[in-house]
Amino acid sequence: MLSEKELKNIIKSGIIERIKNTDDLKFAFGITEKEWDKMQTFAQSSTDLASEGTCDVDYQLNYINSDDEEDFVILSCNFNILEKDPEGYEDEIDDYNINNVTISIDEFELLELEDVLDLSEASQKYGININTLKSACQKGLNGLIEGIDYKKSGRVWLITKNAIKKVWGNN
């Protein structure tokens, strides 16, 4: 099972954009056949949201977080449909042709609201220039990961207190 650091390194490496089939997916995340079979039992199809002729399938990937606890992320894969089930229960998908893979990391939802600040609040609270904060996020300084350490929501940038500690220490 991956550690959080390994998972972050995979995300940061850009390999996800090069995943074109399920074998690539298993290789990139070090998923064994046994783990893959278990992941497939958790897969949920969401064909209603997928574009015509494709099917979105979500897989739960377990990993060990920084607190040494088991956690998970969702790997969302968009597959081409080989054969459409007329009753709409299960489509046959082309697992050798993944259109794209995205990772849903819901860490912001797991954090307490007071653990997340907008850049203006963080700037005032920690005495760090707002442009410096924004630049750190955009450049991924000290391993900052979008969706885990910071997020842009519309025109507002959000950052976690842990991300500030990563880059500037215990301010």
mmCIF file of N, CA and C in Angstrom, residues 3-129:
data_model
loop_
_atom_site.group_PDB
_atom_site.id
_atom_site.type_symbol
_atom_site.label_atom_id
_atom_site.label_comp_id
_atom_site.label_asym_id
_atom_site.label_seq_id
_atom_site.Cartn_x
_atom_site.Cartn_y
_atom_site.Cartn_z
ATOM 1 N N SER A 3 2.300 5.034 0.588
ATOM 2 C CA SER A 3 2.293 6.027 1.663
ATOM 3 C C SER A 3 1.776 7.332 1.065
ATOM 4 N N GLU A 4 1.411 8.276 1.917
ATOM 5 C CA GLU A 4 0.934 9.579 1.442
ATOM 6 C C GLU A 4 2.015 10.272 0.615
ATOM 7 N N LYS A 5 3.268 10.162 1.054
ATOM 8 C CA LYS A 5 4.368 10.793 0.330
ATOM 9 C C LYS A 5 4.506 10.197 -1.069
ATOM 10 N N GLU A 6 4.409 8.867 -1.180
ATOM 11 C CA GLU A 6 4.495 8.217 -2.493
ATOM 12 C C GLU A 6 3.339 8.665 -3.383
ATOM 13 N N LEU A 7 2.146 8.730 -2.797
ATOM 14 C CA LEU A 7 0.975 9.168 -3.554
ATOM 15 C C LEU A 7 1.161 10.597 -4.060
ATOM 16 N N LYS A 8 1.647 11.485 -3.209
ATOM 17 C CA LYS A 8 1.882 12.873 -3.615
ATOM 18 C C LYS A 8 2.926 12.948 -4.721
ATOM 19 N N ASN A 9 3.974 12.120 -4.625
ATOM 20 C CA ASN A 9 5.004 12.109 -5.662
ATOM 21 C C ASN A 9 4.440 11.651 -7.008
ATOM 22 N N ILE A 10 3.548 10.672 -6.977
ATOM 23 C CA ILE A 10 2.914 10.202 -8.214
ATOM 24 C C ILE A 10 2.082 11.323 -8.817
ATOM 25 N N ILE A 11 1.307 12.000 -7.980
ATOM 26 C CA ILE A 11 0.453 13.093 -8.455
ATOM 27 C C ILE A 11 1.319 14.205 -9.052
ATOM 28 N N LYS A 12 2.388 14.543 -8.352
ATOM 29 C CA LYS A 12 3.254 15.641 -8.784
ATOM 30 C C LYS A 12 4.048 15.285 -10.051
ATOM 31 N N SER A 13 4.322 14.005 -10.278
ATOM 32 C CA SER A 13 5.175 13.587 -11.397
ATOM 33 C C SER A 13 4.549 13.830 -12.761
ATOM 34 N N GLY A 14 3.224 13.929 -12.829
ATOM 35 C CA GLY A 14 2.555 14.123 -14.113
ATOM 36 C C GLY A 14 2.266 12.832 -14.852
ATOM 37 N N ILE A 15 2.594 11.691 -14.249
ATOM 38 C CA ILE A 15 2.375 10.410 -14.910
ATOM 39 C C ILE A 15 0.891 10.138 -15.155
ATOM 40 N N ILE A 16 0.036 10.742 -14.351
ATOM 41 C CA ILE A 16 -1.405 10.501 -14.477
ATOM 42 C C ILE A 16 -1.908 10.895 -15.862
ATOM 43 N N GLU A 17 -1.366 11.974 -16.422
ATOM 44 C CA GLU A 17 -1.785 12.425 -17.751
ATOM 45 C C GLU A 17 -1.399 11.435 -18.841
ATOM 46 N N ARG A 18 -0.436 10.548 -18.555
ATOM 47 C CA ARG A 18 0.022 9.589 -19.560
ATOM 48 C C ARG A 18 -0.653 8.224 -19.437
ATOM 49 N N ILE A 19 -1.562 8.057 -18.491
ATOM 50 C CA ILE A 19 -2.256 6.779 -18.311
ATOM 51 C C ILE A 19 -3.277 6.613 -19.424
ATOM 52 N N LYS A 20 -3.144 5.513 -20.169
ATOM 53 C CA LYS A 20 -4.036 5.274 -21.310
ATOM 54 C C LYS A 20 -4.847 3.986 -21.185
ATOM 55 N N ASN A 21 -4.508 3.109 -20.231
ATOM 56 C CA ASN A 21 -5.275 1.873 -20.050
ATOM 57 C C ASN A 21 -5.149 1.411 -18.602
ATOM 58 N N THR A 22 -5.904 0.386 -18.247
ATOM 59 C CA THR A 22 -5.907 -0.058 -16.853
ATOM 60 C C THR A 22 -4.560 -0.636 -16.436
ATOM 61 N N ASP A 23 -3.814 -1.209 -17.376
ATOM 62 C CA ASP A 23 -2.476 -1.697 -17.025
ATOM 63 C C ASP A 23 -1.567 -0.538 -16.621
ATOM 64 N N ASP A 24 -1.657 0.579 -17.352
ATOM 65 C CA ASP A 24 -0.895 1.787 -16.990
ATOM 66 C C ASP A 24 -1.298 2.268 -15.598
ATOM 67 N N LEU A 25 -2.604 2.257 -15.330
ATOM 68 C CA LEU A 25 -3.129 2.712 -14.038
ATOM 69 C C LEU A 25 -2.563 1.868 -12.909
ATOM 70 N N LYS A 26 -2.597 0.550 -13.085
ATOM 71 C CA LYS A 26 -2.075 -0.358 -12.054
ATOM 72 C C LYS A 26 -0.580 -0.142 -11.854
ATOM 73 N N PHE A 27 0.149 0.032 -12.948
ATOM 74 C CA PHE A 27 1.593 0.223 -12.863
ATOM 75 C C PHE A 27 1.931 1.541 -12.149
ATOM 76 N N ALA A 28 1.265 2.632 -12.543
ATOM 77 C CA ALA A 28 1.574 3.956 -11.988
ATOM 78 C C ALA A 28 1.390 3.997 -10.475
ATOM 79 N N PHE A 29 0.360 3.302 -9.981
ATOM 80 C CA PHE A 29 0.054 3.346 -8.549
ATOM 81 C C PHE A 29 0.517 2.086 -7.810
ATOM 82 N N GLY A 30 1.222 1.178 -8.508
ATOM 83 C CA GLY A 30 1.732 -0.034 -7.867
ATOM 84 C C GLY A 30 0.621 -0.938 -7.351
ATOM 85 N N ILE A 31 -0.467 -1.039 -8.107
ATOM 86 C CA ILE A 31 -1.628 -1.828 -7.685
ATOM 87 C C ILE A 31 -1.442 -3.266 -8.136
ATOM 88 N N THR A 32 -1.487 -4.201 -7.181
ATOM 89 C CA THR A 32 -1.385 -5.622 -7.524
ATOM 90 C C THR A 32 -2.720 -6.103 -8.085
ATOM 91 N N GLU A 33 -2.692 -7.286 -8.726
ATOM 92 C CA GLU A 33 -3.930 -7.865 -9.264
ATOM 93 C C GLU A 33 -4.958 -8.095 -8.161
ATOM 94 N N LYS A 34 -4.485 -8.543 -6.998
ATOM 95 C CA LYS A 34 -5.391 -8.779 -5.871
ATOM 96 C C LYS A 34 -6.044 -7.474 -5.420
ATOM 97 N N GLU A 35 -5.229 -6.406 -5.311
ATOM 98 C CA GLU A 35 -5.765 -5.095 -4.932
ATOM 99 C C GLU A 35 -6.726 -4.576 -5.999
ATOM 100 N N TRP A 36 -6.385 -4.805 -7.284
ATOM 101 C CA TRP A 36 -7.219 -4.339 -8.383
ATOM 102 C C TRP A 36 -8.595 -5.008 -8.328
ATOM 103 N N ASP A 37 -8.615 -6.314 -8.086
ATOM 104 C CA ASP A 37 -9.893 -7.025 -7.993
ATOM 105 C C ASP A 37 -10.747 -6.453 -6.871
ATOM 106 N N LYS A 38 -10.103 -6.103 -5.754
ATOM 107 C CA LYS A 38 -10.827 -5.517 -4.629
ATOM 108 C C LYS A 38 -11.325 -4.118 -4.991
ATOM 109 N N MET A 39 -10.475 -3.339 -5.678
ATOM 110 C CA MET A 39 -10.864 -1.998 -6.089
ATOM 111 C C MET A 39 -12.049 -2.032 -7.038
ATOM 112 N N GLN A 40 -12.065 -3.038 -7.924
ATOM 113 C CA GLN A 40 -13.139 -3.121 -8.903
ATOM 114 C C GLN A 40 -14.486 -3.369 -8.233
ATOM 115 N N THR A 41 -14.474 -4.038 -7.078
ATOM 116 C CA THR A 41 -15.739 -4.266 -6.387
ATOM 117 C C THR A 41 -16.306 -2.957 -5.841
ATOM 118 N N PHE A 42 -15.439 -1.936 -5.661
ATOM 119 C CA PHE A 42 -15.897 -0.633 -5.178
ATOM 120 C C PHE A 42 -16.208 0.329 -6.320
ATOM 121 N N ALA A 43 -15.900 -0.089 -7.549
ATOM 122 C CA ALA A 43 -16.098 0.802 -8.692
ATOM 123 C C ALA A 43 -17.572 1.162 -8.840
ATOM 124 N N GLN A 44 -17.804 2.431 -9.112
ATOM 125 C CA GLN A 44 -19.174 2.898 -9.299
ATOM 126 C C GLN A 44 -19.262 3.615 -10.633
ATOM 127 N N SER A 45 -20.171 3.159 -11.453
ATOM 128 C CA SER A 45 -20.352 3.781 -12.758
ATOM 129 C C SER A 45 -21.254 4.999 -12.630
ATOM 130 N N SER A 46 -20.905 6.033 -13.356
ATOM 131 C CA SER A 46 -21.734 7.232 -13.346
ATOM 132 C C SER A 46 -21.975 7.677 -14.780
ATOM 133 N N THR A 47 -22.560 6.794 -15.587
ATOM 134 C CA THR A 47 -22.727 7.066 -17.017
ATOM 135 C C THR A 47 -23.625 8.265 -17.288
ATOM 136 N N ASP A 48 -24.481 8.627 -16.341
ATOM 137 C CA ASP A 48 -25.359 9.781 -16.558
ATOM 138 C C ASP A 48 -24.563 11.069 -16.705
ATOM 139 N N LEU A 49 -23.418 11.153 -16.045
ATOM 140 C CA LEU A 49 -22.617 12.370 -16.072
ATOM 141 C C LEU A 49 -21.571 12.365 -17.186
ATOM 142 N N ALA A 50 -21.274 11.185 -17.717
ATOM 143 C CA ALA A 50 -20.229 11.060 -18.726
ATOM 144 C C ALA A 50 -20.756 11.506 -20.090
ATOM 145 N N SER A 51 -19.827 11.947 -20.936
ATOM 146 C CA SER A 51 -20.233 12.354 -22.277
ATOM 147 C C SER A 51 -20.684 11.136 -23.078
ATOM 148 N N GLU A 52 -21.435 11.378 -24.140
ATOM 149 C CA GLU A 52 -22.010 10.310 -24.963
ATOM 150 C C GLU A 52 -20.926 9.336 -25.428
ATOM 151 N N GLY A 53 -21.200 8.056 -25.267
ATOM 152 C CA GLY A 53 -20.273 7.016 -25.715
ATOM 153 C C GLY A 53 -19.159 6.715 -24.732
ATOM 154 N N THR A 54 -19.199 7.365 -23.557
ATOM 155 C CA THR A 54 -18.181 7.092 -22.542
ATOM 156 C C THR A 54 -18.850 6.767 -21.212
ATOM 157 N N CYS A 55 -18.050 6.273 -20.302
ATOM 158 C CA CYS A 55 -18.543 5.876 -18.988
ATOM 159 C C CYS A 55 -17.506 6.277 -17.947
ATOM 160 N N ASP A 56 -17.937 6.930 -16.878
ATOM 161 C CA ASP A 56 -17.032 7.278 -15.779
ATOM 162 C C ASP A 56 -17.105 6.180 -14.727
ATOM 163 N N VAL A 57 -15.943 5.713 -14.296
ATOM 164 C CA VAL A 57 -15.876 4.688 -13.262
ATOM 165 C C VAL A 57 -14.920 5.183 -12.181
ATOM 166 N N ASP A 58 -15.352 5.109 -10.927
ATOM 167 C CA ASP A 58 -14.526 5.537 -9.797
ATOM 168 C C ASP A 58 -13.980 4.326 -9.067
ATOM 169 N N TYR A 59 -12.695 4.373 -8.730
ATOM 170 C CA TYR A 59 -12.044 3.316 -7.965
ATOM 171 C C TYR A 59 -11.487 3.914 -6.683
ATOM 172 N N GLN A 60 -11.666 3.218 -5.579
ATOM 173 C CA GLN A 60 -11.132 3.669 -4.293
ATOM 174 C C GLN A 60 -9.724 3.117 -4.134
ATOM 175 N N LEU A 61 -8.735 4.012 -4.009
ATOM 176 C CA LEU A 61 -7.346 3.617 -3.808
ATOM 177 C C LEU A 61 -6.964 3.926 -2.368
ATOM 178 N N ASN A 62 -6.664 2.893 -1.607
ATOM 179 C CA ASN A 62 -6.275 3.070 -0.207
ATOM 180 C C ASN A 62 -4.784 3.388 -0.122
ATOM 181 N N TYR A 63 -4.435 4.204 0.852
ATOM 182 C CA TYR A 63 -3.033 4.545 1.115
ATOM 183 C C TYR A 63 -2.895 4.846 2.600
ATOM 184 N N ILE A 64 -1.648 4.943 3.073
ATOM 185 C CA ILE A 64 -1.377 5.259 4.476
ATOM 186 C C ILE A 64 -1.050 6.745 4.564
ATOM 187 N N ASN A 65 -1.858 7.496 5.326
ATOM 188 C CA ASN A 65 -1.657 8.942 5.406
ATOM 189 C C ASN A 65 -0.532 9.293 6.381
ATOM 190 N N SER A 66 -0.275 10.586 6.537
ATOM 191 C CA SER A 66 0.845 11.048 7.365
ATOM 192 C C SER A 66 0.646 10.743 8.848
ATOM 193 N N ASP A 67 -0.570 10.407 9.267
ATOM 194 C CA ASP A 67 -0.827 10.014 10.650
ATOM 195 C C ASP A 67 -0.759 8.497 10.837
ATOM 196 N N ASP A 68 -0.214 7.786 9.821
ATOM 197 C CA ASP A 68 -0.116 6.318 9.816
ATOM 198 C C ASP A 68 -1.473 5.639 9.912
ATOM 199 N N GLU A 69 -2.482 6.285 9.349
ATOM 200 C CA GLU A 69 -3.819 5.704 9.302
ATOM 201 C C GLU A 69 -4.172 5.405 7.854
ATOM 202 N N GLU A 70 -5.016 4.392 7.650
ATOM 203 C CA GLU A 70 -5.443 4.078 6.298
ATOM 204 C C GLU A 70 -6.449 5.122 5.841
ATOM 205 N N ASP A 71 -6.239 5.642 4.649
ATOM 206 C CA ASP A 71 -7.102 6.649 4.070
ATOM 207 C C ASP A 71 -7.319 6.264 2.614
ATOM 208 N N PHE A 72 -8.047 7.061 1.851
ATOM 209 C CA PHE A 72 -8.249 6.726 0.456
ATOM 210 C C PHE A 72 -8.438 7.971 -0.394
ATOM 211 N N VAL A 73 -8.171 7.794 -1.678
ATOM 212 C CA VAL A 73 -8.502 8.783 -2.697
ATOM 213 C C VAL A 73 -9.347 8.056 -3.739
ATOM 214 N N ILE A 74 -10.043 8.808 -4.548
ATOM 215 C CA ILE A 74 -10.855 8.237 -5.608
ATOM 216 C C ILE A 74 -10.163 8.485 -6.940
ATOM 217 N N LEU A 75 -9.947 7.407 -7.698
ATOM 218 C CA LEU A 75 -9.425 7.519 -9.054
ATOM 219 C C LEU A 75 -10.629 7.484 -9.984
ATOM 220 N N SER A 76 -10.896 8.581 -10.675
ATOM 221 C CA SER A 76 -12.015 8.648 -11.608
ATOM 222 C C SER A 76 -11.491 8.449 -13.016
ATOM 223 N N CYS A 77 -11.967 7.406 -13.673
ATOM 224 C CA CYS A 77 -11.509 7.070 -15.018
ATOM 225 C C CYS A 77 -12.661 7.220 -16.005
ATOM 226 N N ASN A 78 -12.375 7.798 -17.151
ATOM 227 C CA ASN A 78 -13.372 7.934 -18.200
ATOM 228 C C ASN A 78 -13.016 6.959 -19.316
ATOM 229 N N PHE A 79 -13.864 5.950 -19.495
ATOM 230 C CA PHE A 79 -13.640 4.895 -20.486
ATOM 231 C C PHE A 79 -14.564 5.077 -21.680
ATOM 232 N N ASN A 80 -14.144 4.567 -22.832
ATOM 233 C CA ASN A 80 -15.045 4.448 -23.965
ATOM 234 C C ASN A 80 -15.929 3.230 -23.737
ATOM 235 N N ILE A 81 -17.168 3.298 -24.188
ATOM 236 C CA ILE A 81 -18.093 2.168 -24.059
ATOM 237 C C ILE A 81 -17.992 1.312 -25.317
ATOM 238 N N LEU A 82 -17.751 0.001 -25.127
ATOM 239 C CA LEU A 82 -17.710 -0.923 -26.247
ATOM 240 C C LEU A 82 -19.125 -1.362 -26.630
ATOM 241 N N GLU A 83 -19.907 -1.653 -25.612
ATOM 242 C CA GLU A 83 -21.263 -2.125 -25.867
ATOM 243 C C GLU A 83 -22.189 -1.563 -24.805
ATOM 244 N N LYS A 84 -23.272 -0.953 -25.254
ATOM 245 C CA LYS A 84 -24.231 -0.318 -24.348
ATOM 246 C C LYS A 84 -25.262 -1.338 -23.893
ATOM 247 N N ASP A 85 -25.468 -1.407 -22.588
ATOM 248 C CA ASP A 85 -26.497 -2.281 -22.022
ATOM 249 C C ASP A 85 -27.851 -1.611 -22.255
ATOM 250 N N PRO A 86 -28.752 -2.268 -23.007
ATOM 251 C CA PRO A 86 -30.044 -1.626 -23.313
ATOM 252 C C PRO A 86 -30.867 -1.315 -22.063
ATOM 253 N N GLU A 87 -30.657 -2.053 -20.987
ATOM 254 C CA GLU A 87 -31.408 -1.804 -19.757
ATOM 255 C C GLU A 87 -30.701 -0.798 -18.849
ATOM 256 N N GLY A 88 -29.499 -0.387 -19.231
ATOM 257 C CA GLY A 88 -28.792 0.650 -18.498
ATOM 258 C C GLY A 88 -28.148 0.213 -17.201
ATOM 259 N N TYR A 89 -27.916 -1.095 -17.014
ATOM 260 C CA TYR A 89 -27.323 -1.537 -15.753
ATOM 261 C C TYR A 89 -25.805 -1.552 -15.798
ATOM 262 N N GLU A 90 -25.221 -2.161 -16.810
ATOM 263 C CA GLU A 90 -23.763 -2.239 -16.861
ATOM 264 C C GLU A 90 -23.303 -2.243 -18.306
ATOM 265 N N ASP A 91 -22.514 -1.253 -18.664
ATOM 266 C CA ASP A 91 -21.976 -1.167 -20.014
ATOM 267 C C ASP A 91 -20.657 -1.929 -20.066
ATOM 268 N N GLU A 92 -20.360 -2.496 -21.239
ATOM 269 C CA GLU A 92 -19.040 -3.108 -21.422
ATOM 270 C C GLU A 92 -18.098 -1.993 -21.833
ATOM 271 N N ILE A 93 -17.060 -1.803 -21.031
ATOM 272 C CA ILE A 93 -16.139 -0.692 -21.289
ATOM 273 C C ILE A 93 -14.836 -1.187 -21.892
ATOM 274 N N ASP A 94 -14.174 -0.294 -22.575
ATOM 275 C CA ASP A 94 -12.894 -0.583 -23.212
ATOM 276 C C ASP A 94 -11.782 -0.201 -22.241
ATOM 277 N N ASP A 95 -11.346 -1.183 -21.431
ATOM 278 C CA ASP A 95 -10.343 -0.855 -20.413
ATOM 279 C C ASP A 95 -8.943 -0.686 -20.993
ATOM 280 N N TYR A 96 -8.823 -0.806 -22.314
ATOM 281 C CA TYR A 96 -7.552 -0.524 -22.967
ATOM 282 C C TYR A 96 -7.551 0.861 -23.596
ATOM 283 N N ASN A 97 -8.571 1.644 -23.276
ATOM 284 C CA ASN A 97 -8.646 2.980 -23.850
ATOM 285 C C ASN A 97 -9.271 3.940 -22.839
ATOM 286 N N ILE A 98 -8.458 4.404 -21.914
ATOM 287 C CA ILE A 98 -8.910 5.382 -20.932
ATOM 288 C C ILE A 98 -8.729 6.774 -21.533
ATOM 289 N N ASN A 99 -9.794 7.545 -21.555
ATOM 290 C CA ASN A 99 -9.701 8.902 -22.093
ATOM 291 C C ASN A 99 -8.952 9.825 -21.140
ATOM 292 N N ASN A 100 -9.235 9.705 -19.859
ATOM 293 C CA ASN A 100 -8.496 10.489 -18.871
ATOM 294 C C ASN A 100 -8.719 9.907 -17.484
ATOM 295 N N VAL A 101 -7.795 10.239 -16.593
ATOM 296 C CA VAL A 101 -7.859 9.821 -15.198
ATOM 297 C C VAL A 101 -7.731 11.069 -14.351
ATOM 298 N N THR A 102 -8.621 11.229 -13.396
ATOM 299 C CA THR A 102 -8.482 12.322 -12.440
ATOM 300 C C THR A 102 -8.520 11.726 -11.039
ATOM 301 N N ILE A 103 -7.915 12.414 -10.124
ATOM 302 C CA ILE A 103 -7.903 11.958 -8.745
ATOM 303 C C ILE A 103 -8.717 12.937 -7.921
ATOM 304 N N SER A 104 -9.696 12.416 -7.231
ATOM 305 C CA SER A 104 -10.503 13.252 -6.353
ATOM 306 C C SER A 104 -9.950 13.125 -4.944
ATOM 307 N N ILE A 105 -9.409 14.199 -4.445
ATOM 308 C CA ILE A 105 -8.872 14.214 -3.095
ATOM 309 C C ILE A 105 -9.746 15.150 -2.288
ATOM 310 N N ASP A 106 -10.502 14.594 -1.394
ATOM 311 C CA ASP A 106 -11.471 15.380 -0.646
ATOM 312 C C ASP A 106 -10.927 15.822 0.699
ATOM 313 N N GLU A 107 -9.626 16.076 0.766
ATOM 314 C CA GLU A 107 -8.997 16.426 2.022
ATOM 315 C C GLU A 107 -9.568 17.717 2.611
ATOM 316 N N PHE A 108 -9.930 18.693 1.763
ATOM 317 C CA PHE A 108 -10.498 19.932 2.288
ATOM 318 C C PHE A 108 -11.802 19.665 3.014
ATOM 319 N N GLU A 109 -12.570 18.666 2.536
ATOM 320 C CA GLU A 109 -13.816 18.331 3.207
ATOM 321 C C GLU A 109 -13.557 17.656 4.546
ATOM 322 N N LEU A 110 -12.407 17.023 4.700
ATOM 323 C CA LEU A 110 -12.083 16.325 5.938
ATOM 324 C C LEU A 110 -11.512 17.270 6.994
ATOM 325 N N LEU A 111 -11.047 18.424 6.559
ATOM 326 C CA LEU A 111 -10.455 19.369 7.493
ATOM 327 C C LEU A 111 -11.544 20.165 8.198
ATOM 328 N N GLU A 112 -11.230 20.610 9.385
ATOM 329 C CA GLU A 112 -12.125 21.524 10.081
ATOM 330 C C GLU A 112 -12.056 22.870 9.369
ATOM 331 N N LEU A 113 -13.131 23.599 9.383
ATOM 332 C CA LEU A 113 -13.193 24.871 8.680
ATOM 333 C C LEU A 113 -12.100 25.835 9.137
ATOM 334 N N GLU A 114 -11.767 25.805 10.420
ATOM 335 C CA GLU A 114 -10.741 26.733 10.913
ATOM 336 C C GLU A 114 -9.324 26.348 10.458
ATOM 337 N N ASP A 115 -9.150 25.170 9.836
ATOM 338 C CA ASP A 115 -7.846 24.750 9.321
ATOM 339 C C ASP A 115 -7.584 25.274 7.911
ATOM 340 N N VAL A 116 -8.595 25.897 7.291
ATOM 341 C CA VAL A 116 -8.475 26.406 5.928
ATOM 342 C C VAL A 116 -8.693 27.913 5.945
ATOM 343 N N LEU A 117 -7.785 28.637 5.279
ATOM 344 C CA LEU A 117 -7.857 30.104 5.227
ATOM 345 C C LEU A 117 -7.809 30.555 3.774
ATOM 346 N N ASP A 118 -8.426 31.698 3.477
ATOM 347 C CA ASP A 118 -8.163 32.270 2.162
ATOM 348 C C ASP A 118 -6.820 32.993 2.266
ATOM 349 N N LEU A 119 -6.227 33.345 1.137
ATOM 350 C CA LEU A 119 -4.878 33.910 1.166
ATOM 351 C C LEU A 119 -4.817 35.239 1.905
ATOM 352 N N SER A 120 -5.889 35.997 1.845
ATOM 353 C CA SER A 120 -5.914 37.275 2.563
ATOM 354 C C SER A 120 -5.844 37.047 4.077
ATOM 355 N N GLU A 121 -6.645 36.086 4.572
ATOM 356 C CA GLU A 121 -6.621 35.753 6.002
ATOM 357 C C GLU A 121 -5.245 35.221 6.407
ATOM 358 N N ALA A 122 -4.704 34.330 5.576
ATOM 359 C CA ALA A 122 -3.389 33.740 5.881
ATOM 360 C C ALA A 122 -2.312 34.811 5.905
ATOM 361 N N SER A 123 -2.393 35.759 4.979
ATOM 362 C CA SER A 123 -1.422 36.846 4.918
ATOM 363 C C SER A 123 -1.449 37.669 6.205
ATOM 364 N N GLN A 124 -2.642 38.019 6.648
ATOM 365 C CA GLN A 124 -2.785 38.810 7.874
ATOM 366 C C GLN A 124 -2.351 38.017 9.106
ATOM 367 N N LYS A 125 -2.787 36.767 9.187
ATOM 368 C CA LYS A 125 -2.515 35.956 10.372
ATOM 369 C C LYS A 125 -1.031 35.632 10.531
ATOM 370 N N TYR A 126 -0.350 35.325 9.408
ATOM 371 C CA TYR A 126 1.037 34.865 9.484
ATOM 372 C C TYR A 126 2.050 35.915 9.034
ATOM 373 N N GLY A 127 1.578 37.097 8.594
ATOM 374 C CA GLY A 127 2.496 38.163 8.195
ATOM 375 C C GLY A 127 3.283 37.831 6.940
ATOM 376 N N ILE A 128 2.665 37.099 6.025
ATOM 377 C CA ILE A 128 3.314 36.729 4.765
ATOM 378 C C ILE A 128 2.569 37.453 3.641
ATOM 379 N N ASN A 129 3.302 38.072 2.742
ATOM 380 C CA ASN A 129 2.703 38.800 1.638
ATOM 381 C C ASN A 129 1.766 37.880 0.855
#
